[in-house]
Coordinates of C-alpha atoms and ligand atoms in Angstrom, one line a residue:
X1 CA 0.0 0.0 0.0
X2 CA 1.1 3.5 -0.7
X3 CA 2.8 4.2 -4.1
X4 CA 6.2 5.7 -4.6
X5 CA 7.6 7.3 -7.7
X6 CA 10.9 9.0 -8.3
X7 CA 12.6 10.6 -11.4
X8 CA 16.1 11.9 -12.1
X9 CA 17.1 12.8 -15.6
X10 CA 17.2 15.5 -18.2
X11 CA 13.5 16.2 -18.6
X12 CA 11.1 17.8 -16.1
X13 CA 10.3 15.5 -13.3
X14 CA 6.8 16.7 -12.4
X15 CA 4.8 15.2 -15.4
X16 CA 6.5 11.8 -15.0
X17 CA 5.8 11.8 -11.2
X18 CA 2.1 12.8 -11.6
X19 CA 1.5 10.3 -14.3
X20 CA 3.3 7.7 -12.2
X21 CA 1.1 8.5 -9.2
X22 CA -2.0 8.0 -11.3
X23 CA -0.7 4.6 -12.3
X24 CA -0.1 3.7 -8.6
X25 CA -3.2 5.2 -7.2
X26 CA -4.7 1.7 -6.9
X27 CA -2.2 1.3 -4.0
X28 CA -3.8 4.1 -1.9
X29 CA -5.6 7.3 -2.4
X30 CA -5.9 9.0 1.0
X31 CA -3.5 11.8 0.1
X32 CA -0.7 12.6 -2.4
X33 CA 2.4 14.7 -2.5
X34 CA 5.5 15.6 -4.5
X35 CA 8.9 17.0 -3.7
X36 CA 11.0 18.6 -6.4
X37 CA 14.5 20.3 -6.4
X38 CA 14.4 23.1 -9.0
X39 CA 17.4 24.4 -11.0
X40 CA 18.2 27.1 -8.3
X41 CA 18.5 24.3 -5.7
X42 CA 15.3 25.0 -3.9
X43 CA 13.3 22.1 -2.4
X44 CA 9.6 22.5 -3.1
X45 CA 7.1 20.2 -1.4
X46 CA 3.4 20.1 -2.3
X47 CA 0.7 17.9 -0.7
X48 CA -3.0 17.4 -0.8
X49 CA -5.6 15.3 1.0
X50 CA -7.5 13.0 -1.3
X51 CA -6.7 11.7 -4.7
X52 CA -3.8 12.7 -7.1
X53 CA -6.1 15.1 -8.9
X54 CA -6.4 17.1 -5.7
X55 CA -2.6 17.4 -5.7
X56 CA -2.7 18.6 -9.4
X57 CA -5.2 21.3 -8.3
X58 CA -3.0 22.3 -5.4
X59 CA 0.1 22.9 -7.5
X60 CA -1.6 25.1 -10.0
X61 CA 0.3 28.4 -9.9
X62 CA 3.2 26.8 -8.0
X63 CA 6.8 26.3 -9.1
X64 CA 6.8 22.7 -10.3
X65 CA 10.1 22.8 -12.2
X66 CA 13.0 20.6 -11.6
X67 CA 14.5 17.4 -13.1
X68 CA 14.7 15.5 -9.8
X69 CA 11.8 14.6 -7.7
X70 CA 9.9 12.0 -5.6
X71 CA 6.2 11.5 -5.1
X72 CA 3.8 9.5 -3.1
X73 CA 0.2 8.4 -2.9
X74 CA -0.9 7.3 0.6
X75 CA -2.9 4.6 2.2
X76 CA -3.0 5.7 5.8
X77 CA -1.6 3.5 8.6
X78 CA -0.3 5.9 11.3
X79 CA -2.1 9.2 11.3
X80 CA -5.4 10.1 9.7
X81 CA -5.6 11.0 6.0
X82 CA -4.7 14.7 5.9
X83 CA -2.4 17.1 4.3
X84 CA -0.3 17.2 7.4
X85 CA 0.2 13.5 7.3
X86 CA 0.7 13.3 3.6
X87 CA 4.2 12.5 2.2
X88 CA 6.8 13.7 1.4
X89 CA 8.0 14.5 4.9
X90 CA 10.7 17.1 5.3
X91 CA 13.7 17.1 7.7
X92 CA 14.3 19.6 10.5
X93 CA 17.1 21.1 8.4
X94 CA 14.7 21.4 5.5
X95 CA 17.3 19.9 3.2
X96 CA 15.8 16.4 2.9
X97 CA 12.4 15.1 1.7
X98 CA 11.4 11.5 2.1
X99 CA 8.5 9.2 0.9
X100 CA 7.8 5.9 2.6
X101 CA 5.7 2.8 2.1
X102 CA 5.5 0.4 5.0
X103 CA 5.4 0.6 8.8
X104 CA 8.3 1.6 11.1
X105 CA 7.6 -0.5 14.2
X106 CA 10.1 1.1 16.6
X107 CA 9.1 4.6 15.6
X108 CA 8.0 5.6 19.1
X109 CA 11.4 4.9 20.7
X110 CA 13.3 6.6 17.8
X111 CA 10.9 9.6 18.0
X112 CA 11.6 10.0 21.8
X113 CA 15.3 9.9 21.2
X114 CA 15.1 12.5 18.4
X115 CA 12.9 14.8 20.6
X116 CA 15.6 14.7 23.2
X117 CA 18.0 15.9 20.5
X118 CA 15.7 18.8 19.8
X119 CA 13.8 17.5 16.8
X120 CA 10.2 18.5 16.5
X121 CA 7.5 16.5 14.7
X122 CA 4.9 18.0 12.4
X123 CA 2.9 14.9 11.6
X124 CA 1.4 11.8 13.3
X125 CA 3.1 9.4 11.0
X126 CA 5.8 6.8 11.7
X127 CA 7.5 8.0 8.6
X128 CA 8.6 11.3 9.9
X129 CA 11.1 9.7 12.2
X130 CA 12.9 8.3 9.2
X131 CA 13.6 11.6 7.6
X132 CA 14.7 13.1 11.0
X133 CA 16.9 10.1 11.7
X134 CA 18.7 10.4 8.4
X135 CA 19.0 14.2 9.0
X136 CA 20.6 13.5 12.4
X137 CA 23.1 11.0 10.9
X138 CA 24.0 13.4 8.1
X139 CA 24.5 16.4 10.3
X140 CA 26.2 14.6 13.2
X141 CA 28.7 12.6 11.0
X142 CA 29.1 14.8 7.9
X143 CA 28.8 11.7 5.7
X144 CA 27.0 11.5 2.3
X145 CA 23.3 10.8 1.8
X146 CA 23.9 7.2 0.5
X147 CA 25.8 6.3 3.7
X148 CA 23.5 8.2 6.0
X149 CA 20.5 6.3 4.7
X150 CA 22.2 3.0 5.3
X151 CA 23.3 4.0 8.8
X152 CA 19.9 5.2 9.8
X153 CA 18.1 2.1 8.4
X154 CA 20.3 -0.2 10.5
X155 CA 18.4 1.2 13.5
X156 CA 15.0 0.7 12.1
X157 CA 12.7 -2.3 12.5
X158 CA 9.6 -2.8 10.4
X159 CA 8.9 -2.6 6.7
X160 CA 9.9 0.1 4.3
X161 CA 10.4 1.2 0.8
X162 CA 11.7 4.8 0.8
X163 CA 13.1 7.5 -1.5
X164 CA 15.0 10.5 -0.2
X165 CA 16.2 13.6 -1.9
X166 CA 18.7 16.2 -0.5
X167 CA 18.8 19.8 -1.8
X168 CA 22.5 19.9 -1.0
X169 CA 23.0 16.9 -3.4
X170 CA 20.5 17.8 -6.0
X171 CA 21.6 15.2 -8.6
X172 CA 20.8 12.2 -6.5
X173 CA 18.0 10.0 -5.2
X174 CA 18.6 7.4 -2.5
X175 CA 16.2 4.6 -2.2
X176 CA 15.9 1.5 -0.1
X177 CA 13.6 -1.4 0.6
X178 CA 12.8 -4.0 3.2
X179 CA 9.4 -5.8 3.0
X180 CA 7.8 -3.2 0.7
X181 CA 8.5 -3.4 -3.0
X182 CA 10.6 -1.0 -5.0
X183 CA 11.9 -1.1 -8.6
X184 CA 14.4 1.0 -10.5
X185 CA 14.0 1.8 -14.2
X186 CA 16.9 2.6 -16.4
X187 CA 16.6 4.5 -19.7
X188 CA 19.2 6.4 -21.8
X189 CA 18.6 9.7 -20.3
X190 CA 16.9 9.1 -16.9
X191 CA 16.5 6.8 -13.9
X192 CA 13.1 6.0 -12.4
X193 CA 11.9 4.6 -9.2
X194 CA 8.5 3.1 -8.4
X195 CA 6.6 0.7 -6.2
X196 CA 6.1 -1.5 -9.2
X197 CA 6.9 -1.4 -12.9
X198 CA 3.6 0.1 -14.1
X199 CA 4.6 3.8 -13.9
X200 CA 8.0 3.1 -15.6
X201 CA 6.8 0.8 -18.4
X202 CA 6.1 3.7 -20.8
X203 CA 9.7 5.0 -20.6
X204 CA 11.8 1.8 -20.4
X205 CA 11.5 -1.9 -20.1
X206 CA 14.8 -2.2 -18.2
X207 CA 14.1 -2.8 -14.5
X208 CA 16.0 -3.7 -11.4
X209 CA 13.9 -5.3 -8.7
X210 CA 15.6 -4.3 -5.4
X211 CA 15.8 -7.0 -2.8
X212 CA 15.2 -6.7 0.9
X213 CA 17.8 -4.5 2.8
X214 CA 19.2 -3.1 -0.4
X215 CA 19.9 0.6 -0.8
X216 CA 20.2 2.2 -4.3
X217 CA 21.9 5.4 -5.3
X218 CA 20.4 7.0 -8.4
X219 CA 22.6 9.7 -9.9
X220 CA 22.0 11.6 -13.0
X221 CA 24.0 10.3 -16.0
X222 CA 25.3 7.2 -14.0
X223 CA 24.3 3.6 -13.8
X224 CA 22.5 2.9 -10.4
X225 CA 24.7 1.7 -7.6
X226 CA 23.1 -0.9 -5.2
X227 CA 24.5 -1.9 -1.9
X228 CA 23.5 -3.8 1.3
X229 CA 22.7 -1.8 4.4
X230 CA 26.3 -2.4 5.5
X231 CA 27.6 -0.8 2.4
X232 CA 28.8 -3.9 0.4
X233 CA 28.2 -3.3 -3.3
X234 CA 25.7 -5.7 -4.9
X235 CA 25.7 -6.9 -8.5
X236 CA 22.2 -6.6 -9.8
X237 CA 20.4 -8.1 -12.8
X238 CA 18.5 -5.9 -15.2
X239 CA 15.2 -7.6 -16.1
X240 CA 12.7 -6.8 -18.9
X241 CA 9.1 -6.0 -18.1
X242 CA 6.6 -7.0 -20.6
X243 CA 3.9 -4.5 -19.6
X244 CA 2.4 -2.8 -22.6
X245 CA 1.1 0.7 -22.0
X246 CA -2.2 -0.1 -23.6
X247 CA -2.9 -2.6 -20.8
X248 CA -2.8 0.3 -18.3
X249 CA -5.6 2.3 -20.0
X250 CA -9.4 1.9 -19.7
X251 CA -9.7 1.4 -23.4
X252 CA -13.2 2.9 -23.7
X253 CA -14.7 1.3 -20.6
X254 CA -16.1 3.4 -17.8
X255 CA -14.1 1.7 -15.1
X256 CA -11.0 -0.6 -15.0
X257 CA -13.2 -3.2 -13.2
X258 CA -15.6 -3.4 -16.1
X259 CA -12.8 -3.6 -18.6
X260 CA -11.2 -6.4 -16.5
X261 CA -14.5 -8.3 -16.3
X262 CA -14.8 -8.1 -20.1
X263 CA -11.2 -9.2 -20.6
X264 CA -11.8 -12.6 -19.1
X265 CA -12.3 -14.6 -22.3
X266 CA -8.8 -13.5 -23.3
X267 CA -7.1 -13.6 -19.9
X268 CA -8.4 -17.1 -19.3
X269 CA -7.0 -18.1 -22.7
X270 CA -3.6 -16.5 -21.8
X271 CA -3.6 -18.2 -18.4
X272 CA -4.4 -21.6 -20.0
X273 CA -1.7 -21.1 -22.6
X274 CA 0.9 -20.5 -19.8
X275 CA 0.2 -24.0 -18.4
X276 CA 0.1 -25.9 -21.7
X277 CA 2.8 -27.8 -23.7
X278 CA 3.2 -27.1 -27.4
X279 CA 1.2 -30.3 -28.0
X280 CA -1.7 -28.8 -26.1
X281 CA -1.5 -30.9 -23.0
X282 CA -1.4 -29.5 -19.4
X283 CA 2.2 -28.7 -18.6
X284 CA 2.5 -26.7 -15.4
X285 CA 5.4 -24.1 -15.3
X286 CA 8.5 -25.3 -13.4
X287 CA 6.9 -28.8 -13.4
X288 CA 10.2 -30.6 -13.6
X289 CA 11.3 -28.9 -10.4
X290 CA 8.2 -29.5 -8.5
X291 CA 6.6 -32.7 -9.9
X292 CA 8.2 -35.1 -7.4
X293 CA 7.4 -32.8 -4.5
X294 CA 3.7 -32.8 -5.4
X295 CA 3.7 -36.6 -6.0
X296 CA 5.4 -37.3 -2.7
X297 CA 3.5 -34.7 -0.7
X298 CA 1.7 -35.9 2.4
X299 CA -0.3 -32.8 2.5
X300 CA -0.8 -29.5 0.5
X301 CA -1.2 -26.2 2.4
X302 CA -2.9 -23.5 0.5
X303 CA -2.4 -20.0 1.7
X304 CA -3.6 -16.6 0.5
X305 CA -5.7 -13.5 1.5
X306 CA -9.0 -12.1 0.3
X307 CA -10.1 -13.2 -3.2
X308 CA -7.0 -15.3 -3.6
X309 CA -8.0 -17.2 -0.5
X310 CA -11.3 -18.0 -2.2
X311 CA -9.4 -19.4 -5.1
X312 CA -7.4 -21.5 -2.6
X313 CA -10.6 -22.9 -1.2
X314 CA -11.8 -24.0 -4.7
X315 CA -8.3 -25.6 -5.2
X316 CA -8.9 -27.7 -2.1
X317 CA -12.0 -29.2 -3.6
X318 CA -10.2 -29.9 -6.9
X319 CA -6.9 -31.3 -5.5
X320 CA -8.7 -33.6 -3.1
X321 CA -11.1 -34.8 -5.7
X322 CA -8.7 -35.2 -8.6
X323 CA -5.4 -36.0 -6.9
X324 CA -6.5 -37.4 -3.6
X325 CA -3.9 -35.4 -1.6
X326 CA -5.2 -33.9 1.7
X327 CA -5.3 -30.1 1.6
X328 CA -5.6 -27.4 4.2
X329 CA -6.6 -23.8 3.3
X330 CA -5.0 -21.2 5.5
X331 CA -5.6 -17.4 5.9
X332 CA -2.0 -16.3 5.6
X333 CA -2.5 -13.7 8.4
X334 CA -3.6 -16.5 10.8
X335 CA -1.1 -19.1 9.7
X336 CA 1.9 -16.8 10.3
X337 CA 1.1 -16.3 13.9
X338 CA 0.0 -19.8 14.9
X339 CA 2.4 -22.5 15.6
X340 CA 1.4 -24.6 12.6
X341 CA 2.7 -28.1 12.3
X342 CA 4.7 -28.0 9.0
X343 CA 6.7 -31.0 7.7
X344 CA 9.3 -31.2 5.1
X345 CA 7.0 -33.4 2.9
X346 CA 4.4 -30.6 2.8
X347 CA 4.0 -28.5 -0.2
X348 CA 2.6 -25.0 0.2
X349 CA 0.7 -23.3 -2.7
X350 CA 0.7 -19.6 -2.1
X351 CA -1.7 -17.6 -4.2
X352 CA -1.4 -13.8 -4.8
X353 CA -2.3 -11.5 -7.7
X354 CA 0.1 -8.8 -6.7
X355 CA 2.9 -11.1 -5.3
X356 CA 3.4 -8.5 -2.6
X357 CA 0.8 -9.3 0.1
X358 CA 2.7 -9.0 3.4
X359 CA 0.8 -11.7 5.3
X360 CA 1.2 -14.2 2.4
X361 CA 4.9 -13.4 2.2
X362 CA 5.3 -14.1 6.0
X363 CA 3.3 -17.4 5.7
X364 CA 5.7 -18.5 2.9
X365 CA 8.7 -17.6 5.0
X366 CA 7.4 -19.6 7.9
X367 CA 6.6 -22.7 5.8
X368 CA 10.0 -22.4 4.0
X369 CA 11.9 -22.3 7.3
X370 CA 10.2 -25.5 8.2
X371 CA 11.2 -27.3 5.1
X372 CA 8.0 -27.1 3.0
X373 CA 8.3 -26.7 -0.8
X374 CA 6.7 -23.4 -2.0
X375 CA 4.8 -23.3 -5.3
X376 CA 3.3 -19.9 -6.0
X377 CA 0.5 -18.7 -8.3
X378 CA 1.1 -15.1 -9.1
X379 CA 0.3 -12.4 -11.6
X380 CA 2.9 -9.7 -11.2
X381 CA 6.2 -10.8 -12.8
X382 CA 9.3 -10.2 -10.6
X383 CA 7.2 -9.5 -7.5
X384 CA 8.4 -10.7 -4.0
X385 CA 6.3 -13.9 -3.7
X386 CA 7.6 -15.6 -6.9
X387 CA 11.1 -14.6 -5.9
X388 CA 10.7 -16.2 -2.5
X389 CA 9.1 -19.4 -3.9
X390 CA 10.8 -22.6 -5.1
X391 CA 8.7 -22.6 -8.2
X392 CA 6.1 -20.3 -9.7
X393 CA 3.2 -20.3 -12.1
X394 CA 2.4 -16.9 -13.5
X395 CA -1.2 -16.2 -14.6
X396 CA -0.2 -13.9 -17.5
X397 CA -3.4 -11.8 -17.4
X398 CA -1.7 -8.3 -17.6
X399 CA -2.0 -5.7 -14.9
X400 CA -5.2 -5.8 -12.8
X401 CA -5.9 -2.2 -11.7
X402 CA -9.4 -2.3 -10.3
X403 CA -9.1 -2.8 -6.6
X404 CA -11.8 -5.5 -6.7
X405 CA -10.1 -8.6 -8.1
X406 CA -11.9 -10.2 -11.1
X407 CA -9.8 -11.5 -13.9
X408 CA -7.0 -12.5 -11.5
X409 CA -9.5 -14.7 -9.6
X410 CA -10.8 -16.6 -12.7
X411 CA -7.2 -17.2 -13.8
X412 CA -6.1 -18.4 -10.4
X413 CA -9.0 -20.9 -10.3
X414 CA -8.2 -22.1 -13.8
X415 CA -4.5 -22.7 -13.1
X416 CA -5.2 -24.3 -9.7
X417 CA -7.7 -26.7 -11.3
X418 CA -5.1 -27.4 -14.1
X419 CA -2.6 -28.2 -11.4
X420 CA -5.0 -30.6 -9.7
X421 CA -5.7 -32.3 -13.0
X422 CA -2.0 -32.6 -13.7
X423 CA -1.2 -34.2 -10.4
X424 CA -4.2 -36.5 -10.6
X425 CA -3.2 -37.7 -14.0
X426 CA 0.4 -38.2 -12.9
X427 CA -0.4 -40.1 -9.7
X428 CA -3.1 -42.1 -11.4
X429 CA -6.0 -41.0 -9.2
X430 CA -7.7 -39.5 -12.3
X431 CA -8.5 -41.8 -15.3
X432 CA -7.3 -40.7 -18.7
X433 CA -11.0 -40.6 -19.8
X434 CA -11.9 -38.2 -17.0
X435 CA -8.8 -36.1 -17.6
X436 CA -9.5 -35.8 -21.3
X437 CA -13.1 -34.9 -20.8
X438 CA -12.3 -32.2 -18.2
X439 CA -9.5 -30.7 -20.3
X440 CA -11.7 -30.6 -23.4
X441 CA -14.3 -28.8 -21.4
X442 CA -11.7 -26.4 -20.1
X443 CA -10.8 -25.3 -23.6
X444 CA -14.4 -24.1 -24.1
X445 CA -14.4 -21.8 -21.1
X446 CA -13.3 -18.6 -22.9
X447 CA -16.2 -19.0 -25.4
X448 CA -18.7 -19.7 -22.5
X449 CA -17.6 -16.5 -20.8
X450 CA -18.2 -14.5 -24.0
X451 CA -21.8 -15.7 -24.0
X452 CA -22.3 -14.9 -20.3
X453 CA -21.1 -11.4 -20.8
X454 CA -23.9 -10.8 -23.3
X455 CA -26.2 -10.5 -20.2
X456 CA -24.4 -7.3 -19.1
X457 CA -27.2 -4.9 -20.0
X458 CA -29.9 -7.1 -18.4
X459 CA -27.9 -7.5 -15.2
X460 CA -27.3 -3.7 -15.1
X461 CA -31.1 -3.1 -15.1
X462 CA -31.7 -5.7 -12.5
X463 CA -29.0 -4.4 -10.3
X464 CA -31.0 -1.2 -9.7
X465 CA -33.4 -3.2 -7.6
X466 CA -30.6 -4.0 -5.2
X467 CA -29.3 -0.6 -4.5
X468 CA -31.5 0.0 -1.4
X469 CA -30.7 -3.4 0.2
X470 CA -28.8 -3.1 3.5
X471 CA -27.7 -6.7 3.5
X472 CA -27.5 -9.7 1.2
X473 CA -26.8 -13.4 1.5
X474 CA -24.9 -15.5 -1.0
X475 CA -25.4 -19.2 -1.0
X476 CA -23.6 -22.1 -2.8
X477 CA -22.5 -25.6 -2.2
X478 CA -19.5 -27.7 -3.1
X479 CA -17.2 -26.0 -5.6
X480 CA -19.6 -23.1 -5.5
X481 CA -19.5 -22.4 -1.8
X482 CA -16.3 -20.3 -2.4
X483 CA -18.2 -18.5 -5.1
X484 CA -20.8 -17.5 -2.6
X485 CA -18.0 -16.0 -0.5
X486 CA -16.4 -14.3 -3.5
X487 CA -19.7 -12.9 -4.8
X488 CA -20.4 -11.5 -1.4
X489 CA -16.9 -10.0 -1.1
X490 CA -17.4 -8.3 -4.5
X491 CA -20.7 -6.7 -3.5
X492 CA -19.5 -5.5 -0.1
X493 CA -16.1 -4.1 -1.2
X494 CA -17.4 -1.9 -4.0
X495 CA -21.1 -1.1 -3.1
X496 CA -20.7 -1.1 0.7
X497 CA -23.8 -3.4 1.1
X498 CA -23.2 -5.8 3.9
X499 CA -23.1 -9.3 2.3
X500 CA -22.3 -12.8 3.7
X501 CA -21.5 -15.9 1.8
X502 CA -22.7 -19.3 3.3
X503 CA -22.7 -22.9 2.4
X504 CA -26.4 -23.2 1.5
X505 CA -27.1 -26.2 3.9
X506 CA -25.8 -24.2 6.8
X507 CA -28.7 -21.7 6.6
X508 CA -30.9 -23.8 8.8
X509 CA -28.2 -23.7 11.6
X510 CA -28.7 -20.0 12.1
X511 CA -28.7 -17.5 9.2
X512 CA -32.1 -18.5 8.0
X513 CA -33.4 -16.3 10.9
X514 CA -32.4 -13.3 8.8
X515 CA -34.6 -14.2 5.8
X516 CA -37.5 -11.8 5.2
X517 CA -39.3 -10.4 2.2
X518 CA -36.7 -7.7 1.7
X519 CA -33.5 -9.7 2.1
X520 CA -31.9 -10.5 -1.3
X521 CA -30.5 -14.0 -1.3
X522 CA -28.2 -14.7 -4.2
X523 CA -28.0 -18.4 -4.9
X524 CA -25.4 -20.0 -7.1
X525 CA -27.4 -23.0 -8.4
X526 CA -26.2 -24.4 -11.7
X527 CA -27.0 -28.0 -12.7
X528 CA -24.0 -29.6 -10.9
X529 CA -24.0 -32.7 -8.9
X530 CA -25.5 -30.9 -5.8
X531 CA -28.3 -29.2 -7.8
X532 CA -31.2 -31.1 -6.2
X533 CA -29.9 -30.4 -2.7
X534 CA -29.5 -26.8 -3.6
X535 CA -33.1 -26.6 -5.0
X536 CA -34.3 -27.8 -1.6
X537 CA -32.2 -25.2 0.2
X538 CA -33.7 -22.5 -2.1
X539 CA -37.2 -23.6 -1.4
X540 CA -36.5 -23.1 2.3
X541 CA -35.7 -19.5 1.5
X542 CA -38.7 -18.9 -0.7
X543 CA -41.0 -20.5 1.9
X544 CA -39.9 -17.7 4.2
X545 CA -40.5 -15.0 1.5
X546 CA -36.8 -14.3 0.8
X547 CA -36.0 -12.5 -2.5
X548 CA -34.1 -15.1 -4.6
X549 CA -31.6 -14.0 -7.3
X550 CA -30.1 -17.0 -9.0
X551 CA -27.2 -18.0 -11.2
X552 CA -28.5 -21.1 -13.0
X553 CA -27.6 -23.2 -16.0
X554 CA -29.1 -22.2 -19.4
X555 CA -32.5 -23.8 -19.8
X556 CA -33.2 -24.2 -16.1
X557 CA -36.8 -23.7 -15.1
X558 CA -37.0 -25.1 -11.6
X559 CA -35.0 -22.4 -9.9
X560 CA -36.0 -19.8 -12.4
X561 CA -39.7 -20.2 -11.5
X562 CA -39.0 -19.4 -7.8
X563 CA -36.5 -16.6 -8.4
X564 CA -37.0 -12.9 -8.9
X565 CA -34.1 -12.7 -11.3
X566 CA -32.0 -15.4 -13.0
X567 CA -28.6 -15.1 -14.7
X568 CA -27.5 -18.0 -16.8
X569 CA -24.3 -19.8 -17.6
X570 CA -23.7 -22.7 -20.1
X571 CA -23.6 -26.2 -18.8
X572 CA -20.2 -27.5 -17.7
X573 CA -18.4 -29.8 -15.3
X574 CA -18.6 -29.2 -11.6
X575 CA -15.0 -28.0 -11.3
X576 CA -15.4 -25.4 -14.1
X577 CA -18.7 -23.9 -12.8
X578 CA -16.8 -21.5 -10.4
X579 CA -15.2 -19.8 -13.3
X580 CA -18.5 -19.3 -15.1
X581 CA -20.8 -18.5 -12.2
X582 CA -18.6 -15.7 -10.8
X583 CA -18.9 -13.7 -14.0
X584 CA -22.6 -12.7 -13.5
X585 CA -21.8 -12.0 -9.8
X586 CA -19.0 -9.7 -10.7
X587 CA -21.3 -7.8 -13.1
X588 CA -24.0 -7.7 -10.5
X589 CA -21.7 -6.2 -7.9
X590 CA -20.3 -3.8 -10.4
X591 CA -23.7 -2.5 -11.5
X592 CA -25.0 -2.1 -8.0
X593 CA -22.0 -0.1 -7.1
X594 CA -22.4 2.1 -10.2
X595 CA -26.1 2.6 -9.5
X596 CA -25.1 3.7 -5.9
X597 CA -22.6 6.1 -7.4
X598 CA -19.7 4.4 -5.5
X599 CA -16.1 4.7 -6.6
X600 CA -15.8 1.3 -8.2
X601 CA -12.1 1.2 -9.0
X602 CA -11.0 2.8 -5.7
X603 CA -13.4 1.8 -3.0
X604 CA -13.2 3.6 0.3
X605 CA -10.5 2.4 2.8
X606 CA -9.1 -0.2 0.4
X607 CA -5.9 -0.5 -1.5
X608 CA -5.0 -3.0 -4.2
X609 CA -1.8 -4.3 -2.9
X610 CA -1.7 -4.9 0.9
X611 CA 1.9 -4.6 1.7
X612 CA 1.4 -4.0 5.4
X613 CA 0.2 -6.6 7.9
Ligands
M6R1 O1 -2.6 -9.5 -4.4 P1 -3.2 -10.6 -3.6 O2 -4.0 -11.6 -4.4 O3 -2.3 -11.3 -2.6 O4 -4.3 -9.8 -2.7 C1 -5.1 -10.4 -1.8 C2 -6.3 -9.6 -1.4 O5 -5.8 -8.4 -0.8 C3 -7.2 -9.3 -2.5 O6 -7.7 -10.4 -3.2 C4 -8.4 -8.4 -2.0 O7 -9.2 -9.3 -1.2 C5 -9.2 -7.9 -3.2 N1 -9.6 -6.5 -3.0 C6 -10.5 -8.6 -3.4 O8 -11.2 -8.1 -4.5

């Protein structure tokens, strides 16, 4: 959370920084700020509460010249969203400006120590101690900025990605990371810094991914220098990002979320392609490295957060059914602070769109320390989770910018099911006949999604009837219980309607008490192997006058006749229904949020990439 951008080069920094902040706004949008050193050596800092466009308004009529600068878009942790707490923060000497993503855990003790030395604090943030600490090292030792940052950071516990500029050294930016991501971009005439590669992609594809506890010196006209916190120089690898600028635009859609929902026929195809051999058979990435670990696994631990956790839950159903290996699904945030029993024949599958989720990273570290093999499913190339894993399967769906995850989820479910089929085929639990039938059906999914998307207009109209609901229930069974959870999460995170997902048969153990004529109950009820059971559960709702909205298989009449609204999906196998049935629920949540005039792409209090615990 929080986005950082930096620029040093021959052009004006401000346009690059502002465009970069817009690209990173999905990481946080509570406040934004920029610091620039102009040609006369003055350090100018501008900040605004709210989104980046507020900052643009705030700098009208201001001096925004300068070819070196840093900028920040904030997701508040310490200190309310306000101009005072917005970054960049300035040092007492007013020579340094600093931006930070992460949490400084020992900031209270550092702050007390600095106050005793006469430092005053102007914000409620943990970040401000960093800039004062670096200032203190600089002024007390007379060392250079690169060394001062390293010295100061050795005293810090917590997570950080930082960028610092110094008006006494106006041709440098010093950056460092631990826990929070940071990349450096290199072009012919400039160096760039950002929380991920998206703000840099339009200027260069040459990227250095900084590792934990590395510090980088960016100097105009020079190659970057990277060192450890102790000052040992590090040899880095320049990697190439494959992000195309067109992928970062809305391309005529009103919101990124809608664009990403509509991309799913293509993204599913891309994700499938990434797990196929040239002959068209399933071939999981890094398979040679991990096949034996999967075949010999006593148990598979699946860990993730949020939507990715729902994908993990579906994978449990698939792996246990097709490969007969026991699975446990763990919230990464719980797993990391339990004392879980982890054995060296365990395989952990970690799932994350961003590859930067702090809790998932910590869960992986714990499992790895205890000898488990780590296989990750990720979207963002070069992110921290794949780098920490023993093997990785990328989903290849391009950047997902809407805060509500859509295309990442369907791709995750697809590749996890493919993994389950691959293991099942290999260990003999799945017959060749079953495997062939399921993979043939899998190839039809992109076409099926195209037909589901044709219902967009109808779903948009129907969604208006839900805008006044205070609560909603989502029900599913088997492979579709996680879809009830995911459908409910989509609705609550973007429309702010309270929604709960339940296994349908659990209703009678408590939640059915909530059912009344004004409670929308969204049922995921296609013709799978639990259809008849599900119909009975739905009848229990209608008998109590609940308003049923149903996702059903094309041609269904039984559920349609007792529902207020039905959305249809083509018939498929049980394990593929999650991918089809979530599409109408994504559209439903989207249109309810639009009808309620909510900010769909940037819902309140949320950020796309949760890099703090
Ligand atoms: O990047 P990750 O997949 O690790 O992110 C996990 C969750 O933060 C994420 O899925 C979140 O729940 C989404 N906002 C849901 O739409």
